[in-house]
Coordinates of C-alpha atoms in Angstrom, one line a residue:
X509 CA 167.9 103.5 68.5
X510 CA 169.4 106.2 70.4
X511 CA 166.9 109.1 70.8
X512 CA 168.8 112.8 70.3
X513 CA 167.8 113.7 73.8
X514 CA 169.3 110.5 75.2
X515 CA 172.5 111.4 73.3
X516 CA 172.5 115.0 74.9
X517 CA 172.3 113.6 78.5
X518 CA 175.2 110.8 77.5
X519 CA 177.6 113.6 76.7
X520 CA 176.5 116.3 79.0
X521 CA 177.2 113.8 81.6
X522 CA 180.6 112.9 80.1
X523 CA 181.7 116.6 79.9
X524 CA 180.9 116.8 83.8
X525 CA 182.7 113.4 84.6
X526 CA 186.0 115.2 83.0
X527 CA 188.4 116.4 85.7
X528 CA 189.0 120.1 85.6
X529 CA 192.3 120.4 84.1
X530 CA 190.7 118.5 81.2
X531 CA 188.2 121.1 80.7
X532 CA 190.3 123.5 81.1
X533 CA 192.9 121.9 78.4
X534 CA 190.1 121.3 76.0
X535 CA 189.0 124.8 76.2
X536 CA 192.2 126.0 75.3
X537 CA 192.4 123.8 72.5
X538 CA 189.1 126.1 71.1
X539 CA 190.5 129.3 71.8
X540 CA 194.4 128.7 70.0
X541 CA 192.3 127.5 67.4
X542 CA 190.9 131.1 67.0
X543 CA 194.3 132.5 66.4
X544 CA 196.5 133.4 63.3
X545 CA 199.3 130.2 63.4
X546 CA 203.0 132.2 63.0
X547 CA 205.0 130.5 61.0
X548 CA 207.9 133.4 61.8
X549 CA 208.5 136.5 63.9
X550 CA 210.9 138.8 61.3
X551 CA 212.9 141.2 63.3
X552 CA 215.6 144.0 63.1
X553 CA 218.5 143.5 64.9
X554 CA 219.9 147.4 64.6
X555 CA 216.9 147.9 67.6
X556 CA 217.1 147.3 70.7
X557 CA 213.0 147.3 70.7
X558 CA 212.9 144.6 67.8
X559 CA 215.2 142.3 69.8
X560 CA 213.3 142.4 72.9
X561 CA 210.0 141.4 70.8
X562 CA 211.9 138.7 68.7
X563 CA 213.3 137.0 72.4
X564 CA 209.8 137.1 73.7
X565 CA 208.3 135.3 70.3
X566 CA 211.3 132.9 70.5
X567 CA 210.3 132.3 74.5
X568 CA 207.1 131.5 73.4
X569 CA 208.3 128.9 70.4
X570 CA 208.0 130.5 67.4
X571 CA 210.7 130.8 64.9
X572 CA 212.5 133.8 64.6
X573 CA 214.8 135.4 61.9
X574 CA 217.4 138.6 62.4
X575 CA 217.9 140.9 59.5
X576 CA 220.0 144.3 59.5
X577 CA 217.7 146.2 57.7
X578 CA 218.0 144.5 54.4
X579 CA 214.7 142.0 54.4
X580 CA 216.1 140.4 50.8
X581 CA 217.9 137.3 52.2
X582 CA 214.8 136.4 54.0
X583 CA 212.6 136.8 50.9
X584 CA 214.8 134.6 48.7
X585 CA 216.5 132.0 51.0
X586 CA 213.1 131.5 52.7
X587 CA 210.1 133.7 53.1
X588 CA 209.5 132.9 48.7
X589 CA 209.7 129.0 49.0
X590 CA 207.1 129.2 51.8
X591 CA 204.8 131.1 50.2
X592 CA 205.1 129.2 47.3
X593 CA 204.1 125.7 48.8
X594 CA 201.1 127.5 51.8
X595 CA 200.5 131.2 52.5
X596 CA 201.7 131.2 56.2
X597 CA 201.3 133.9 58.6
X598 CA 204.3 135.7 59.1
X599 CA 204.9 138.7 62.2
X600 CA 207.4 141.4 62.7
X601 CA 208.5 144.2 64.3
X602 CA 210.7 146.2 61.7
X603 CA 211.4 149.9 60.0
X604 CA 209.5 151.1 57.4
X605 CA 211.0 149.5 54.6
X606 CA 210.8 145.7 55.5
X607 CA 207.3 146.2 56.2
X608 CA 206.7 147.8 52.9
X609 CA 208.0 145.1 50.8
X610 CA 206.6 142.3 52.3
X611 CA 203.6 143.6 52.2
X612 CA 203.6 144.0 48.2
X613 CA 205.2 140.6 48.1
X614 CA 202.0 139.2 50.3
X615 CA 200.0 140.7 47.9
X616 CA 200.3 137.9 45.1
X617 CA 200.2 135.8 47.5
X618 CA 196.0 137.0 48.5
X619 CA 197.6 137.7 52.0
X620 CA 197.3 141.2 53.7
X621 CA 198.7 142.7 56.5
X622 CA 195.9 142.2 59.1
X623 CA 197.9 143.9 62.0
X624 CA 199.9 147.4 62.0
X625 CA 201.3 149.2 64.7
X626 CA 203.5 152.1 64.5
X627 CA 206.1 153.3 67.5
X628 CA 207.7 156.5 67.1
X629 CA 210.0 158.8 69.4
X630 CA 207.5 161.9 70.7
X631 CA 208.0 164.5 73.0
X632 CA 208.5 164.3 76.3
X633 CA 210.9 161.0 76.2
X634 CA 207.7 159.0 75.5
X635 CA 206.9 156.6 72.7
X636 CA 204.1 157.5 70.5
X637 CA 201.9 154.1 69.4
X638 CA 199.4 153.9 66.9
X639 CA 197.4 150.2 66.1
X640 CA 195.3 149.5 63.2
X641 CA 193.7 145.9 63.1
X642 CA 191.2 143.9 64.7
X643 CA 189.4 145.6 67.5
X644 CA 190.7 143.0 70.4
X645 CA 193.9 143.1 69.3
X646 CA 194.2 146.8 69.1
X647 CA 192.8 147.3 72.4
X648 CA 194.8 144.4 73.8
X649 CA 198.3 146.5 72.2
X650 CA 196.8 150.0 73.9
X651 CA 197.7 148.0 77.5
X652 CA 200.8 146.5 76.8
X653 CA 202.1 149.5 75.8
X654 CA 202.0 151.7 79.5
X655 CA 205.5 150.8 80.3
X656 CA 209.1 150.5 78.6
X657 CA 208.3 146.7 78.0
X658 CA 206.5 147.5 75.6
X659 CA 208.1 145.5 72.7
X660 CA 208.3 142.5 74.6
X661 CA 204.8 142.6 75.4
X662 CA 203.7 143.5 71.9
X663 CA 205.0 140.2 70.7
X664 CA 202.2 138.6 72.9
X665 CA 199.4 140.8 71.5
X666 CA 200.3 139.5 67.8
X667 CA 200.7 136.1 68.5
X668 CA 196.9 136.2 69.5
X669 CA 196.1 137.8 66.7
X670 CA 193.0 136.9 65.8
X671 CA 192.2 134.4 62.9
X672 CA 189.1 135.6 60.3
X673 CA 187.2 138.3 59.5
X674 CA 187.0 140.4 62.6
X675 CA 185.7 144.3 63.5
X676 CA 188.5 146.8 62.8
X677 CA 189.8 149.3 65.0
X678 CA 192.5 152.0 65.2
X679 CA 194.0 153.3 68.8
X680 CA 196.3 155.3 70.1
X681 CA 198.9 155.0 73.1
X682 CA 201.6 156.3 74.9
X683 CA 204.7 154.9 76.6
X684 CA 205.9 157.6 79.1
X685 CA 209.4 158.6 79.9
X686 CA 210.7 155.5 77.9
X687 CA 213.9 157.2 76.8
X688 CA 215.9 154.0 77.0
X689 CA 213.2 152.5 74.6
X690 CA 212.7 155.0 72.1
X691 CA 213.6 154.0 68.7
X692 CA 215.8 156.1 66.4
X693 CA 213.4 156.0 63.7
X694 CA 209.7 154.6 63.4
X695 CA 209.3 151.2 64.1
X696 CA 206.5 148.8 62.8
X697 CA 204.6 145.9 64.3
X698 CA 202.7 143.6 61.9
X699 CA 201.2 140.6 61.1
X700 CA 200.8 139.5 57.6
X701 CA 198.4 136.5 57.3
X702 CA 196.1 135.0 54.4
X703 CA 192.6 136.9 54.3
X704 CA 189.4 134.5 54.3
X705 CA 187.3 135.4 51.5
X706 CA 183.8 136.6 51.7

């Protein structure tokens, strides 16, 4: 019979046999596991910031969906039958009144947005940023927000959002001089996922 120490050596010995690119690759298999699946990446296509973060969640393979400011078709034609069968984790980065509603909708659902950011025109030309969320990620959005990529860049920072319970946090940022950028009106950036109960 195999002794537990004999069986540590076996596969400590095995893990250093593995080339490095296999190490690495398993590794990464560990951390995506860590991380909030999106199932789709909702944006507005009325602003120039929302399209820039929907092409960079599209670049990296998750689905996106274009709405002019009326979230409704999304809800019925697809959003409701989701949720229906599995509460999937859904992203955005939308006005005010998208976010709202899907949010009340996730409600029934035990889901809750676990991600906000809000991006607002300030003085100055710059872009005002707020984050609420986990810690990381809210720190993690406070740097991809120095320059006017800022959307783009965002859509990185929520598709590691992280999955579980996690320490909260609330930040603040600034992009300068990002005329160009500046949205009209406040936009939001979210993540609405299923909350692990205690």
């Amino acid at each position: 019979m195999t002794s537990r120490r004999e069986f540590l050596k076996v596969g400590l010995t095995a893990s250093a046999l593995l080339p490095v690119g296999a190490r690495a690759s398993f590794v990464g298999v560990e951390t995506r596991a860590s991380v909030v699946p999106l199932d789709k990446v909702l944006y507005d296509s009325r602003f120039a910031a929302s399209v820039a973060f929907a092409r960079r969640a599209a670049a990296r393979g998750i689905a996106v969906h274009a709405m002019t400011g009326d979230m409704t078709p999304f809800w019925y034609d697809d959003l409701y039958h989701r949720w229906r069968q599995e509460p999937i984790a859904i992203a955005g980065l939308t006005a005010h009144g998208a976010l709202f509603c899907l949010e009340r909708l996730a409600w029934e659902q035990r889901m809750r947005v676990v991600y906000r950011g809000e991006h607002a025109a300030a003085a100055g030309g710059c872009i005002a940023h707020r984050f609420e969320g986990p810690a990381q990620l809210a720190a993690a959005a406070v740097a991809a927000t120095v320059d006017d990529g800022w959307a783009s860049a965002l859509a990185d920072v929520v598709a590691e959002c992280p999955r579980g319970r996690q320490e909260a946090g609330i930040a603040h940022s600034s992009t300068m001089r990002a005329d160009a950028a500046a949205p009209p009106s406040p936009l939001f950036s979210w993540v609405i996922a299923p909350v692990p109960r205690a």
